[in-house]
Coordinates of C-alpha atoms in Angstrom, one line a residue:
T1 CA -0.1 0.0 0.1
N2 CA 3.5 2.2 0.3
I3 CA 2.2 3.1 3.6
L4 CA 5.1 3.6 6.4
T5 CA 3.8 2.9 9.6
V6 CA 6.1 4.0 12.6
G7 CA 4.9 2.5 16.2
I8 CA 5.7 5.2 18.7
E9 CA 6.7 4.0 22.0
D10 CA 3.7 4.8 24.9
G11 CA 2.2 6.7 22.2
T12 CA 0.1 6.5 18.7
S13 CA 1.6 4.9 16.0
Q14 CA 1.8 7.4 12.8
T15 CA 1.6 6.4 9.1
V16 CA 3.2 8.1 6.3
D17 CA 2.0 7.9 2.6
L18 CA 5.2 7.2 0.4
S19 CA 2.8 6.6 -3.0
H20 CA 4.3 9.3 -4.6
L21 CA 8.1 7.8 -4.6
D22 CA 6.6 4.7 -6.0
D23 CA 8.7 3.9 -9.5
A24 CA 12.0 4.7 -7.7
G25 CA 11.0 8.4 -8.1
T26 CA 10.3 8.0 -11.9
D27 CA 7.6 10.3 -13.4
D28 CA 5.2 8.5 -14.9
Q29 CA 4.5 11.2 -17.8
T30 CA 3.5 9.9 -21.0
A31 CA 5.7 10.9 -24.3
S32 CA 2.9 13.3 -25.3
E33 CA 3.6 14.7 -21.8
V34 CA 7.3 15.3 -22.3
N35 CA 7.6 19.0 -24.2
I36 CA 10.8 19.3 -26.6
T37 CA 12.5 22.2 -27.7
D38 CA 13.3 21.6 -31.9
A39 CA 16.5 24.5 -32.6
G40 CA 16.6 22.9 -35.9
G41 CA 12.9 23.0 -36.5
N42 CA 12.8 19.4 -38.1
F43 CA 9.2 18.8 -36.4
T44 CA 6.1 20.5 -36.2
A45 CA 5.3 18.6 -32.8
T46 CA 6.3 20.3 -29.7
E47 CA 6.3 17.1 -27.7
V48 CA 7.9 13.8 -27.9
E49 CA 5.2 11.8 -29.1
G50 CA 4.1 13.9 -32.1
A51 CA 8.1 14.3 -33.1
L52 CA 8.2 10.3 -33.2
A53 CA 5.1 10.4 -35.1
E54 CA 6.5 12.8 -37.6
L55 CA 9.7 10.8 -37.8
A56 CA 7.8 7.5 -38.6
A57 CA 5.8 9.1 -41.4
G58 CA 8.8 10.1 -43.4
S59 CA 11.0 7.3 -42.7
T60 CA 9.9 5.2 -45.4
D61 CA 10.5 6.5 -48.8
D62 CA 9.4 4.8 -51.7
Q63 CA 11.0 6.6 -54.3
N64 CA 13.1 4.7 -56.7
I65 CA 16.5 5.6 -58.5
D66 CA 15.2 7.2 -61.4
N67 CA 18.4 7.7 -63.5
L68 CA 22.0 6.8 -62.6
S69 CA 24.5 8.6 -65.4
I70 CA 28.4 9.4 -65.5
V71 CA 28.6 12.5 -67.1
G72 CA 32.1 14.3 -67.0
G73 CA 33.8 11.9 -64.8
E74 CA 30.5 12.4 -62.5
L75 CA 28.1 9.6 -61.1
N76 CA 25.0 11.4 -60.7
I77 CA 22.1 10.1 -59.4
S78 CA 18.5 11.0 -59.5
L79 CA 15.2 10.0 -57.3
E80 CA 12.4 9.7 -58.8
D81 CA 9.7 12.3 -58.6
D82 CA 11.6 14.5 -55.7
G83 CA 11.8 17.3 -57.6
V84 CA 15.5 17.6 -56.2
A85 CA 18.5 18.4 -58.5
P86 CA 20.6 14.8 -58.8
S87 CA 23.5 14.1 -56.6
T88 CA 26.6 13.8 -57.9
V89 CA 29.8 11.9 -57.0
D90 CA 33.3 13.0 -58.9
L91 CA 35.3 9.7 -59.8
I92 CA 38.3 11.3 -60.5
S93 CA 40.9 11.8 -57.9
G94 CA 42.1 15.3 -57.6
N95 CA 45.6 13.9 -56.5
A96 CA 48.7 15.3 -58.4
N97 CA 50.1 13.5 -61.7
N98 CA 46.7 12.0 -61.7
D99 CA 46.0 10.5 -65.6
I100 CA 42.8 9.4 -65.2
S101 CA 40.3 11.5 -67.9
A102 CA 36.5 11.5 -68.6
G103 CA 36.2 10.4 -72.1
T104 CA 33.2 12.4 -74.7
D105 CA 30.8 9.6 -73.6
G106 CA 31.4 10.5 -70.0
G107 CA 33.3 7.3 -69.0
L108 CA 36.5 7.0 -67.3
Y109 CA 39.9 6.1 -69.1
L110 CA 43.7 6.1 -68.4
N111 CA 45.3 8.9 -70.4
V112 CA 48.3 7.0 -71.7
S113 CA 50.0 9.8 -73.7
S114 CA 50.3 11.7 -70.3
V115 CA 51.7 8.8 -68.2
S116 CA 54.8 9.6 -66.9
I117 CA 56.6 6.0 -67.2
S118 CA 59.8 5.3 -65.2
E119 CA 61.0 3.2 -68.3
T120 CA 64.2 4.5 -69.8
I121 CA 65.4 4.3 -73.4
T122 CA 69.2 3.6 -73.6
T123 CA 71.0 2.5 -77.1
L124 CA 75.1 1.3 -77.8
T125 CA 76.0 1.9 -80.9
D126 CA 78.8 0.0 -82.7
N127 CA 81.1 2.9 -84.4
L128 CA 82.6 1.0 -86.9
D129 CA 86.3 1.9 -85.4
G130 CA 86.5 -0.1 -82.5
T131 CA 84.7 2.0 -80.2
Y132 CA 81.4 2.1 -79.2
T133 CA 78.7 4.9 -77.9
Y134 CA 76.5 4.1 -75.3
T135 CA 73.5 7.1 -74.8
S136 CA 71.8 7.2 -71.4
E137 CA 67.9 7.5 -71.2
N138 CA 68.8 11.9 -70.7
G139 CA 70.5 11.4 -74.0
T140 CA 74.1 11.6 -72.6
P141 CA 76.6 9.8 -74.8
T142 CA 79.6 7.8 -73.6
T143 CA 81.9 6.6 -76.1
F144 CA 84.6 3.7 -75.0
T145 CA 87.1 1.5 -76.9
G146 CA 85.8 -2.1 -77.7
T147 CA 89.2 -3.6 -77.7
D148 CA 90.3 -6.1 -75.5
D149 CA 93.2 -5.2 -73.1
Q150 CA 94.6 -8.9 -73.5
T151 CA 98.7 -8.7 -74.0
A152 CA 100.4 -10.8 -76.9
S153 CA 101.2 -13.8 -74.5
E154 CA 97.3 -14.0 -73.6
V155 CA 96.1 -14.5 -77.2
N156 CA 96.3 -18.0 -78.1
I157 CA 97.1 -19.0 -81.6
T158 CA 96.5 -22.3 -83.8
D159 CA 99.4 -23.3 -85.9
A160 CA 97.9 -25.5 -88.0
G161 CA 101.3 -25.0 -90.4
G162 CA 103.6 -26.1 -87.7
N163 CA 105.8 -22.9 -88.3
F164 CA 105.7 -22.0 -84.2
T165 CA 106.3 -24.1 -81.2
A166 CA 104.5 -21.2 -79.4
T167 CA 100.9 -21.1 -78.6
E168 CA 100.3 -17.9 -78.5
V169 CA 101.0 -14.2 -79.9
E170 CA 104.0 -12.9 -78.1
G171 CA 106.0 -16.8 -78.1
A172 CA 105.5 -16.9 -81.8
L173 CA 106.7 -13.0 -82.7
A174 CA 109.8 -13.7 -80.9
E175 CA 110.5 -17.0 -82.6
L176 CA 109.9 -14.7 -86.4
A177 CA 112.4 -12.2 -84.8
A178 CA 115.2 -14.8 -83.5
G179 CA 114.9 -16.6 -87.0
S180 CA 114.5 -13.5 -89.4
T181 CA 117.2 -12.5 -91.5
D182 CA 115.2 -9.7 -92.7
D183 CA 115.8 -6.3 -90.2
Q184 CA 112.5 -5.0 -91.3
N185 CA 110.4 -3.5 -88.4
I186 CA 107.0 -4.4 -87.7
E187 CA 105.4 -1.0 -87.9
S188 CA 101.7 -2.1 -86.5
L189 CA 99.8 -4.5 -84.7
G190 CA 96.0 -4.7 -84.9
V191 CA 93.2 -7.3 -84.0
D192 CA 89.8 -7.1 -85.6
L193 CA 87.5 -8.3 -83.1
G194 CA 84.6 -9.2 -85.3
T195 CA 86.7 -11.8 -87.1
N196 CA 89.1 -12.4 -84.4
I197 CA 92.2 -11.6 -86.9
L198 CA 95.3 -10.4 -86.3
T199 CA 97.1 -8.1 -88.8
V200 CA 101.2 -7.5 -88.6
G201 CA 102.1 -4.6 -90.7
I202 CA 106.0 -5.5 -91.9
E203 CA 108.0 -2.3 -92.6
D204 CA 108.5 -1.9 -96.7
G205 CA 106.7 -5.3 -97.1
T206 CA 103.5 -7.0 -97.3
S207 CA 101.2 -7.4 -94.1

């Protein structure tokens, strides 16, 4: 009964009605009795129940998507009979070095002509004089000799005629010098790397 009875020694018991403290002090107001202040102007109702009713009435949107299109790299979304301009979403990133473009049909494509690819083009040219020229990707040429830095003792020979006991050029030349009665000098030595031919130029004689 929510009645507190207090027994008094040698006196009359007293009672206190605690009904107003029922439900741990909660207020039994209904939603229609709780007022709201809508600073945003979202509701016409001034109490919770009316505001909830307005939300419920407006929460079911049965509009269909009327149109989807891509124009100039933007996705356009139109809702059926809403009278609102289409919502747009830009599909092309605004980041630097972005090579994605919008085509004439509105679709996206990779603009290959503007792509900066890290590949490089280099060339190696035979100058036909024993030298080669390497051209780097930035157009800088570097020329170097294509001759082998082997010494005469490192160049082997095959003497099918049995004229030498030596198996390399330096030894064969030494044998020639030791056994020759011709005091002509050797004017030049040249190695054609393309044909592997050693040419000995003889003073006043035939190479």
